CSV table of C-alpha atoms and ligand atoms in Angstrom, one decimal:
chain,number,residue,atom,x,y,z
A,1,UNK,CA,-134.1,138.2,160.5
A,2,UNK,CA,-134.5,134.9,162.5
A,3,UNK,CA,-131.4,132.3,161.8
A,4,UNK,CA,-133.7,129.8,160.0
A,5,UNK,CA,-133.6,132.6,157.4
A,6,UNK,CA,-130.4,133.7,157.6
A,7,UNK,CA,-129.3,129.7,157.5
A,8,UNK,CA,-130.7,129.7,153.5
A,9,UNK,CA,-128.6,132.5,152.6
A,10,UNK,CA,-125.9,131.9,150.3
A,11,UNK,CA,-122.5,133.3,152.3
A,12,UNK,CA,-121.7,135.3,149.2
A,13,UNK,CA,-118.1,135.5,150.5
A,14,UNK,CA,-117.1,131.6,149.8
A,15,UNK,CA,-116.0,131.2,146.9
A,16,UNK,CA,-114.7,133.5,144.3
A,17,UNK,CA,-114.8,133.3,141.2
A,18,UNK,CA,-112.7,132.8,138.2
A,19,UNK,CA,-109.6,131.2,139.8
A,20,UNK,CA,-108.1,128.3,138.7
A,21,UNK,CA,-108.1,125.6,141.5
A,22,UNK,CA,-105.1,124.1,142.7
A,23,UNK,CA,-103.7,121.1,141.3
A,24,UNK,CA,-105.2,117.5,143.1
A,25,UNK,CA,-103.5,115.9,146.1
A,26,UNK,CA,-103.6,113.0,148.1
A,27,UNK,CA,-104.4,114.7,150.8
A,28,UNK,CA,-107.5,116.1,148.8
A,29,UNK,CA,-108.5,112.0,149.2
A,30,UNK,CA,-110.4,110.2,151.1
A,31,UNK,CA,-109.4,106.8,151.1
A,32,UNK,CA,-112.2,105.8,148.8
A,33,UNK,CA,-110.9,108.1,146.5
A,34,UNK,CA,-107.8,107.5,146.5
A,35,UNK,CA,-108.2,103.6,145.5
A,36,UNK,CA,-110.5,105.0,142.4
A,37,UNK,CA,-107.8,107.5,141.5
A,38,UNK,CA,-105.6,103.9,141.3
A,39,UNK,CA,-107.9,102.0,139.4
A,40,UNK,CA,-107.7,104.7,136.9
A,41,UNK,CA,-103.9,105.2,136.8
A,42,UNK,CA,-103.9,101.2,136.1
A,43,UNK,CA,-102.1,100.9,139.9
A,44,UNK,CA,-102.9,98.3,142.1
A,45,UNK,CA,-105.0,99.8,145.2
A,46,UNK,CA,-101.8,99.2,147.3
A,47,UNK,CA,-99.2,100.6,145.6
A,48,UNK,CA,-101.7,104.2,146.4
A,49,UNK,CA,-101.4,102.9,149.6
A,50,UNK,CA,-97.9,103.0,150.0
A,51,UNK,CA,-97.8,106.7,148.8
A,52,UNK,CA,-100.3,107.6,151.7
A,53,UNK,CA,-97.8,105.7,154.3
A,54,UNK,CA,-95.1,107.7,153.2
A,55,UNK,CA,-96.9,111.0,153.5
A,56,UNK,CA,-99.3,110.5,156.5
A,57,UNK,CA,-97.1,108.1,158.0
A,58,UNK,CA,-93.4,108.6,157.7
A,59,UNK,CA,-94.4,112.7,157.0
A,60,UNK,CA,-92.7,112.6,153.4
A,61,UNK,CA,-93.5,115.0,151.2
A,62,UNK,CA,-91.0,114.0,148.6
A,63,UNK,CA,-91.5,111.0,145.6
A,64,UNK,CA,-87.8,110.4,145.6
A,65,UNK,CA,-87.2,110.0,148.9
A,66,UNK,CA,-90.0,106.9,148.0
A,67,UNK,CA,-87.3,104.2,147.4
A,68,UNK,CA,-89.6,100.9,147.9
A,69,UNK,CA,-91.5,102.2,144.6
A,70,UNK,CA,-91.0,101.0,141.7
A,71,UNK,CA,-89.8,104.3,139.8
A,72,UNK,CA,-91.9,104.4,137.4
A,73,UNK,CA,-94.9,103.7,139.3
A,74,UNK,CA,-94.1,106.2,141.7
A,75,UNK,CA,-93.6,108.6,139.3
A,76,UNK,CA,-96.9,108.0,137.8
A,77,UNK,CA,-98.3,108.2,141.3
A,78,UNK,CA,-96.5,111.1,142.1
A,79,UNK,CA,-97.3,113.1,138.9
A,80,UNK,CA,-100.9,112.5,140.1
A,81,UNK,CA,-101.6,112.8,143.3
A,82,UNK,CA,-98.0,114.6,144.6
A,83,UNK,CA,-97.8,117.9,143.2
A,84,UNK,CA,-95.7,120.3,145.1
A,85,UNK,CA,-98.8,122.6,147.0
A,86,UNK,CA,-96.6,124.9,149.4
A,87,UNK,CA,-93.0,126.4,147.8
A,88,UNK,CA,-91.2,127.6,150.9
A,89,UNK,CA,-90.6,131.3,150.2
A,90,UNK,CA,-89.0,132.0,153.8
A,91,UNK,CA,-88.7,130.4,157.3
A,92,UNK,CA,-88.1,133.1,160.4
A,93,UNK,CA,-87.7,132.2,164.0
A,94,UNK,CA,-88.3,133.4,167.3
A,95,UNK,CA,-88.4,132.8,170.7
A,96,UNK,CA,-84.7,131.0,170.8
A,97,UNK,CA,-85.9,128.8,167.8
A,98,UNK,CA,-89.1,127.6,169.2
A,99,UNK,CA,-91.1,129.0,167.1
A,100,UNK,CA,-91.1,129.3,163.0
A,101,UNK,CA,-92.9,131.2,160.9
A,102,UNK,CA,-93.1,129.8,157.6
A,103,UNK,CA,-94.4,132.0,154.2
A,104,UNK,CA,-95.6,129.8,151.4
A,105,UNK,CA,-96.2,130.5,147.6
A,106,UNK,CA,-98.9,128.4,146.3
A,107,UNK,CA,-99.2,127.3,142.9
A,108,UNK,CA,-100.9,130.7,141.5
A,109,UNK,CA,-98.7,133.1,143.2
A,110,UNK,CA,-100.9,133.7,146.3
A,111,UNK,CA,-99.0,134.0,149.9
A,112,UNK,CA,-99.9,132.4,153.2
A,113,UNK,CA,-98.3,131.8,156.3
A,114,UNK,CA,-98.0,128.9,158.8
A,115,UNK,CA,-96.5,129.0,162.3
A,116,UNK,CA,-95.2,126.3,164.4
A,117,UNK,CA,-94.7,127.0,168.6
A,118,UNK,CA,-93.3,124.7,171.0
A,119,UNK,CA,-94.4,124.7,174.5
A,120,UNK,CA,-93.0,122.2,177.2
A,121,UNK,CA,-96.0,120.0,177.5
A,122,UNK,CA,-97.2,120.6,173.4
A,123,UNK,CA,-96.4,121.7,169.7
A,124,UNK,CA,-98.7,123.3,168.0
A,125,UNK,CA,-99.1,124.5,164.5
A,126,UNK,CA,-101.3,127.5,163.2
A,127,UNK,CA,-102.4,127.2,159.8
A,128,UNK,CA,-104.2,129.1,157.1
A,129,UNK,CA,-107.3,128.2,155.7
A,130,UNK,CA,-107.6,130.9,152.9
A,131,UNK,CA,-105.2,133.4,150.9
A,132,UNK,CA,-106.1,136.8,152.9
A,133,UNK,CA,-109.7,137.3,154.3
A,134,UNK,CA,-112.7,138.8,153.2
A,135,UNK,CA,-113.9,139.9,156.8
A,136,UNK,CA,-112.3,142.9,157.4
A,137,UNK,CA,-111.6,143.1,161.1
A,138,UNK,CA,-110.2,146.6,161.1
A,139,UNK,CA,-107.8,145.4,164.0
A,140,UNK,CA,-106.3,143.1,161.5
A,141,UNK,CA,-103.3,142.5,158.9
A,142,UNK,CA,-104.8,139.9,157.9
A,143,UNK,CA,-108.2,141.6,156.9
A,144,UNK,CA,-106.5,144.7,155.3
A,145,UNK,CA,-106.1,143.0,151.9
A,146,UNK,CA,-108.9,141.2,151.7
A,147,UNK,CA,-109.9,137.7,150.4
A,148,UNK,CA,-107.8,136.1,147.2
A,149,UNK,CA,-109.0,132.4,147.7
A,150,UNK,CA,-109.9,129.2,149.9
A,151,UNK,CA,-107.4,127.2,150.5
A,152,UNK,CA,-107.9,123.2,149.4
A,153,UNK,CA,-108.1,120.6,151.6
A,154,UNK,CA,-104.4,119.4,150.5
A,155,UNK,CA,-103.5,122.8,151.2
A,156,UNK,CA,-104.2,123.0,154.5
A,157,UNK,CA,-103.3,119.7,155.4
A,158,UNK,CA,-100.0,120.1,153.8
A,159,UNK,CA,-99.2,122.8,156.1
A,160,UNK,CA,-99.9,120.4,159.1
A,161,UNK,CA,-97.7,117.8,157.7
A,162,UNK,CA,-94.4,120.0,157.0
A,163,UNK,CA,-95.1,121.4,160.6
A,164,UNK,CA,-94.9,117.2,161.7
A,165,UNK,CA,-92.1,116.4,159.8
A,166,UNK,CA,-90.0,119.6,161.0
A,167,UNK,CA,-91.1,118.1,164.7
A,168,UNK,CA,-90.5,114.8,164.1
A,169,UNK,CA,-86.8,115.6,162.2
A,170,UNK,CA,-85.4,118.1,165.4
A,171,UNK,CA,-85.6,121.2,162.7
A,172,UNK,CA,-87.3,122.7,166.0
A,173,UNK,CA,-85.1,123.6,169.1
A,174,UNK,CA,-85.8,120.8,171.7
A,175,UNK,CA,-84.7,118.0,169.9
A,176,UNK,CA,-87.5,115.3,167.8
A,177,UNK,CA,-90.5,115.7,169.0
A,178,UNK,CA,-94.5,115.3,167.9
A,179,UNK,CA,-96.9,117.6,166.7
A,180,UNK,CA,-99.5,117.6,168.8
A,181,UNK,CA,-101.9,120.3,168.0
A,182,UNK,CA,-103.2,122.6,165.1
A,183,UNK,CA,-105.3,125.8,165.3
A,184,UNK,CA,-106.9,127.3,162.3
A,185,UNK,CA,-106.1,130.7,163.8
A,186,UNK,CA,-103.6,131.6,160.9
A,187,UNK,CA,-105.4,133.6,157.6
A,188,UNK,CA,-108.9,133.1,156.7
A,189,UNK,CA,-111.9,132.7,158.2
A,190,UNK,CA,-112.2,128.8,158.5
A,191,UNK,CA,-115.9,128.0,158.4
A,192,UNK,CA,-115.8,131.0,155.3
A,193,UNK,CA,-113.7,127.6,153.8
A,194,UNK,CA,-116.2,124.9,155.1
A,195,UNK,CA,-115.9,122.0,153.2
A,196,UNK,CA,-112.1,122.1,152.8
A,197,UNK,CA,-111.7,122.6,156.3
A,198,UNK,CA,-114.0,120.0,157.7
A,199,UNK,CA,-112.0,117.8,155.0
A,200,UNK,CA,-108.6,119.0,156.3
A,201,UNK,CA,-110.1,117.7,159.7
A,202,UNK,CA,-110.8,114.4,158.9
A,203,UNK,CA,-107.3,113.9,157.2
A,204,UNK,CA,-105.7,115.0,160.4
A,205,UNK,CA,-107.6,113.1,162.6
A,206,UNK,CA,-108.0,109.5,160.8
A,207,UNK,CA,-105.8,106.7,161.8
A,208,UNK,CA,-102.5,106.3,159.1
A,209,UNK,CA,-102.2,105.4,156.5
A,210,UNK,CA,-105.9,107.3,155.6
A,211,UNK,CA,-104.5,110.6,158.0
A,212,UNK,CA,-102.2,112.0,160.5
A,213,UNK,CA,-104.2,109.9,163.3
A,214,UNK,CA,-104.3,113.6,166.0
A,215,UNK,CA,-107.2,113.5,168.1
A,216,UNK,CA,-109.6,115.8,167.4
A,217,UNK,CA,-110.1,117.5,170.7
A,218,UNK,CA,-106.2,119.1,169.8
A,219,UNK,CA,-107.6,121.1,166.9
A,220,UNK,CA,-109.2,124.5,167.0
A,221,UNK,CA,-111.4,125.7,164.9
A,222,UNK,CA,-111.7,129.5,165.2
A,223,UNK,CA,-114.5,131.5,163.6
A,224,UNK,CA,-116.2,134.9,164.0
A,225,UNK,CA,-118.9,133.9,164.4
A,226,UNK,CA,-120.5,132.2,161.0
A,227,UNK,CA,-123.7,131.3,163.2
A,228,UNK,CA,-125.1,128.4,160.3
A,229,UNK,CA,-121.6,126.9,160.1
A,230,UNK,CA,-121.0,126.8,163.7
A,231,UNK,CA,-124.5,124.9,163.9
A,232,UNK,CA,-123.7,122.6,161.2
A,233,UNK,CA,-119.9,121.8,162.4
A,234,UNK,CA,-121.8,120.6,165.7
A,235,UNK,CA,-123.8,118.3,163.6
A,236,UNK,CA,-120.9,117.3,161.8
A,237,UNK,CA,-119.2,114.6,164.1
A,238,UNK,CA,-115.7,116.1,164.3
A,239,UNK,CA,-115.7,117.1,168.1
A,240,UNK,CA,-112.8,119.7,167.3
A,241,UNK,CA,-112.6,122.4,169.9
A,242,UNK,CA,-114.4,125.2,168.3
A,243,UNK,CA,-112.9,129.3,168.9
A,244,UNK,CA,-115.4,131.8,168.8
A,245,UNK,CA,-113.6,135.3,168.0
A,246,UNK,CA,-115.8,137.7,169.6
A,247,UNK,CA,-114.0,140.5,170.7
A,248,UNK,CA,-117.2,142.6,172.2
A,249,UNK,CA,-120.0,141.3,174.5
A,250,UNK,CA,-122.3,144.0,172.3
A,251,UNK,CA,-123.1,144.6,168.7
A,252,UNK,CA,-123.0,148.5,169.2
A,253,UNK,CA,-118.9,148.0,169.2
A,254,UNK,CA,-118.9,144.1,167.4
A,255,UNK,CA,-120.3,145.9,164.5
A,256,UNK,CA,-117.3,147.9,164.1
A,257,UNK,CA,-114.7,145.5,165.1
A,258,UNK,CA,-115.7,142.7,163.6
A,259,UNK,CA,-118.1,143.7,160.8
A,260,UNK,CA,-119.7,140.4,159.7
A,261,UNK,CA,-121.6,141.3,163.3
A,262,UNK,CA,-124.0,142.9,161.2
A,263,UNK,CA,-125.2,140.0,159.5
A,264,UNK,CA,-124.6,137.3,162.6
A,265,UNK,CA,-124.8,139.5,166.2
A,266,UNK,CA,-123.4,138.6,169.0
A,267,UNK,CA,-127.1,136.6,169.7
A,268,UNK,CA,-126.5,135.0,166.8
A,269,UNK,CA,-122.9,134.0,167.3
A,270,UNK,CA,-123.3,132.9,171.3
A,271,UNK,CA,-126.4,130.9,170.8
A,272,UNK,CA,-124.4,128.8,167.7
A,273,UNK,CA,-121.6,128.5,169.8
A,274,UNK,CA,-124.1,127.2,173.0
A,275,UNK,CA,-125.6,124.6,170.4
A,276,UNK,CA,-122.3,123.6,169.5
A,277,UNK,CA,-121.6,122.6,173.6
A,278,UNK,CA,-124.6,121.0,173.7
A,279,UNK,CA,-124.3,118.7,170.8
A,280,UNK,CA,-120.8,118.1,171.5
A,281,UNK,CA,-120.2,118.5,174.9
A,282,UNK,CA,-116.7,120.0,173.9
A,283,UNK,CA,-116.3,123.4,176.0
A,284,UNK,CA,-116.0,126.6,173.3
A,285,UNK,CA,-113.3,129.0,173.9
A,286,UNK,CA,-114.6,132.7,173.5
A,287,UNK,CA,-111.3,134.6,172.3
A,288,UNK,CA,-111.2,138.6,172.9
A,289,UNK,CA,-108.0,140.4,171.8
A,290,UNK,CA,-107.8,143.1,174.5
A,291,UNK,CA,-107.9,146.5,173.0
A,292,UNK,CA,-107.3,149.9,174.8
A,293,UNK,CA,-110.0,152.2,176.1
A,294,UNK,CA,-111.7,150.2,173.4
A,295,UNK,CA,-113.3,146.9,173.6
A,296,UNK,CA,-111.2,146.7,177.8
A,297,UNK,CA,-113.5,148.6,180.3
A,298,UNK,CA,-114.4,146.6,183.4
A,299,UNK,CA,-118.3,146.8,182.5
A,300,UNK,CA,-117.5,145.4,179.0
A,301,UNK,CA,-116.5,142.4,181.1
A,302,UNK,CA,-119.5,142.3,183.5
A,303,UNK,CA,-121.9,142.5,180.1
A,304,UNK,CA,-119.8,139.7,178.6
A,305,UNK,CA,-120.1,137.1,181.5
A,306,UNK,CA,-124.0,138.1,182.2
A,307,UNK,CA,-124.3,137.5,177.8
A,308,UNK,CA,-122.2,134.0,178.6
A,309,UNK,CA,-124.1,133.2,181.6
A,310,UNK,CA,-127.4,133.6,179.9
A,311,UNK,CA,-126.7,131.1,177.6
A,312,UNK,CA,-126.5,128.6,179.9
A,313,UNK,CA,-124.7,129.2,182.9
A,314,UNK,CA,-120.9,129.1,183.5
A,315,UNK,CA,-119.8,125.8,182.5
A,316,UNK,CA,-119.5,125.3,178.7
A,317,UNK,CA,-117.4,128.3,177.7
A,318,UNK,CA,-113.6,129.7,178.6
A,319,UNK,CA,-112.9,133.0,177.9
A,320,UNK,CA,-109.4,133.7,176.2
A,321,UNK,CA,-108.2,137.0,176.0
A,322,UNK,CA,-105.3,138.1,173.8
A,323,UNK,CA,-102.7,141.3,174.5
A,324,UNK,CA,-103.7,142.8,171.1
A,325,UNK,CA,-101.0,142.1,168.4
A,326,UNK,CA,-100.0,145.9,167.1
A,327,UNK,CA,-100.6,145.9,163.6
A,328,UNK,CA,-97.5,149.3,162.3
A,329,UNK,CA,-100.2,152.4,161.7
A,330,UNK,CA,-103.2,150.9,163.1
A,331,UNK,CA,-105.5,153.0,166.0
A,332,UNK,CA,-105.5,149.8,168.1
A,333,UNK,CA,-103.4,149.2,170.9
A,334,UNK,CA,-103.1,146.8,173.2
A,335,UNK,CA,-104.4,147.3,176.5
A,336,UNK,CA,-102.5,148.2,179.7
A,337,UNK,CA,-102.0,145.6,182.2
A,338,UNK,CA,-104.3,146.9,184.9
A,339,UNK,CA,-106.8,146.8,182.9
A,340,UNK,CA,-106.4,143.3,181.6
A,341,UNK,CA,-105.9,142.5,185.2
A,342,UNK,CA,-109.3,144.3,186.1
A,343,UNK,CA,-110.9,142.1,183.2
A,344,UNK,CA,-110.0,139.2,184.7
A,345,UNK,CA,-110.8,139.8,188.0
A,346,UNK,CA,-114.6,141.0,187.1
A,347,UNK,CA,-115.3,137.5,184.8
A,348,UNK,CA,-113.8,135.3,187.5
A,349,UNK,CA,-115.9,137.4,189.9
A,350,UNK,CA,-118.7,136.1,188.1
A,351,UNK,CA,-117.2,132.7,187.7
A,352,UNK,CA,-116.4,132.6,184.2
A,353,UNK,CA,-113.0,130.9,183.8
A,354,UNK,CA,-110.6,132.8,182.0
A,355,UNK,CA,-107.2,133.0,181.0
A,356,UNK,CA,-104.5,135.2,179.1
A,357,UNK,CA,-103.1,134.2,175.9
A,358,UNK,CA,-99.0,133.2,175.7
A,359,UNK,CA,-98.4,135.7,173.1
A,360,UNK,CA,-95.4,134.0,171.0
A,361,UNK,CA,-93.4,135.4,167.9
A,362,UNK,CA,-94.6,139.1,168.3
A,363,UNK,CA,-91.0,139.7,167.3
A,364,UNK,CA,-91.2,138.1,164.0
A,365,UNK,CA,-95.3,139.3,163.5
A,366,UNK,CA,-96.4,135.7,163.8
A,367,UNK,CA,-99.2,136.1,166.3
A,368,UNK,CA,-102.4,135.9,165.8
A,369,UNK,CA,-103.9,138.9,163.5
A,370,UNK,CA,-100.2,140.1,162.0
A,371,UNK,CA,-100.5,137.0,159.3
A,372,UNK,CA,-100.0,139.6,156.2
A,373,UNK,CA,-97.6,137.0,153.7
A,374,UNK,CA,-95.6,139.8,152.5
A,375,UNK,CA,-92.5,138.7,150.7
A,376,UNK,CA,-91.0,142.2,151.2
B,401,SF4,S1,-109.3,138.7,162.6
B,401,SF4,FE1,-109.6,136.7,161.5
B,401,SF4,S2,-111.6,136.9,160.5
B,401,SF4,FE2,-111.0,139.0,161.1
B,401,SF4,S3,-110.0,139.8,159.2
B,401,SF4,FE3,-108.4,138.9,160.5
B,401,SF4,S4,-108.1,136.8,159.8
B,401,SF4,FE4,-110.1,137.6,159.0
């Protein structure tokens, strides 16, 4: 199938049916849409305004903490455009408090999880973009219980904002600081969420009061590989910094590891992710959790440089590789160090930069693939 076809497909997986949306936020709002929303509440377009200071600006999440509003026109606002998105269910740390793992309860029950690291130079958050995920990595927690729903855009972006305030208030070890980046490498597969992602994106990245005001070369977009969305992302005008999972250099293994290979191969995926350099000019990171004796042997990394190479040379892709998070009862294990080492050694060889993933709050199953919001 060539992509032009596969581009007209509907991606059956986006959006389930039968569930109730979650209730409208301001952060759902562009700013256009917010001064409609106070035209029809009988507010003046500033007093909306104010409300988005508060929570892009000053990070707060809370109508009473609101005092310059009048109270009855903030709780007018409030019971509009502030309803509570994220109920805190548990917060864990790790990593002598630098890093917090935070499970939310949305409004219909559904679990997520959201965690915030602090490096010297950095803070970043990893959110979730969807309630579970319908791709089924076999490698991960995540994809074990499959999809419940996307995420809205205030969903998301409330994640970000907590993960601000709790920077911004010293709630991290380090003393105040600022939030500086956010990866969508938490549950869900982002581009499965497009339009309440690409949304999420502008809210983070336009000046306050209208957004957060990050720059959007400090958020990651990972995907596995949705070839049409990667495409249209490029075209979008957000240069984020776009993650392609891709875990095999060949669709022999890809299709088992990551099974929406059989719909968008590893051709596919590396060919989106080359047209997304080229419209951007923003360098793609190719992530590949390292996996013993099964995704690890030194010609697995000869065939993935030549694949990168081919697509251009050595110049618009970084390769990532992750020490496997164990999921308890799964076949995967991560690989041993040699072999890691070996990996390395053969893709510099070829001159493909690479480097190996910090891997933070193992200890607490906050890394990347051991998302599985239990509340056990
Ligand atoms: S690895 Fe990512 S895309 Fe695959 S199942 Fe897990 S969360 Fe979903």
């Amino acid at each position: 199938m060539t992509e032009d076809a596969r581009t007209t497909l509907p991606l059956v997986f986006e959006q389930p049916r039968g569930r109730k949306k979650p209730p409208r936020h301001l952060a759902d709002l562009s700013a256009e849409e917010r001064a409609e929303v106070a035209t029809a509440l009988g507010q003046p377009a500033y007093r909306v305004k104010q409300v988005a200071h508060h929570y892009f600006a000053r990070l707060e999440r809370d109508p009473a903490n609101m005092t310059d509003l009048p109270t009855a026109t903030r709780d007018a606002i409030a019971a509009e455009l502030l309803p509570t998105l994220l109920d805190e269910v548990r917060t864990q740390q790790a990593d002598r408090g630098t890093t917090r793992k935070t499970l939310w309860r949305l409004f219909d029950g559904a679990l997520v999880e959201s965690v915030l690291m602090r490096y010297s130079e950095r803070a970043t958050v990893c959110v979730s973009s969807q309630a579970g995920c319908g791709m089924a990595c076999p490698f991960c927690a995540t994809g074990q219980g499959g999809l419940q729903r996307n995420m809205s855009t205030g969903e998301i972006v409330d994640q970000v904002v907590d993960a601000a305030a709790a920077m911004a208030n010293g709630q991290v070890a380090g003393g105040p600081g600022r939030l500086s980046n956010v990866v969508f490498m938490g549950m869900g597969e982002p581009l499965a969420n497009y339009r309440s992602v690409v949304n999420a994106v502008r809210r983070m990245t336009s000046p306050a009061p209208d957004g957060l005001g990050m720059s959007a070369r400090n958020i990651t977009v990972s995907t596995v590989g949705l070839a049409p969305r990667m495409r249209q992302l490029a075209d979008e005008g957000v240069p984020v910094t776009l993650a392609l999972s891709l875990h095999a250099p060949d669709d022999e293994l890809r299709d088992e590891l990551v099974p929406i290979n059989t719909r968008f191969s590893v051709e596919d995926a590396v060919s989106a992710a080359r047209y997304f350099f080229d419209v951007t000019g923003r360098r793609v990171s190719i992530e590949y959790a390292m996996m013993r004796d099964v995704n690890d042997q030194a010609w697995r990394a000869d065939l993935l440089a030549d694949v990168l190479i081919e697509h251009g040379g050595r110049g618009w892709v970084h390769v990532n590789l992750i020490p496997l998070n164990e999921v308890p009862g799964s076949r995967f294990t991560r690989s041993r160090d040699d072999d890691t080492d070996e990996f390395v050694r053969r893709l510099e060889a070829k001159g493909i930069s690479t480097t190996i993933r910090d891997t933070r709050g193992d200890e607490i199953d906050a890394a990347c693939g051991q998302l599985a919001a239990t509340d056990a």
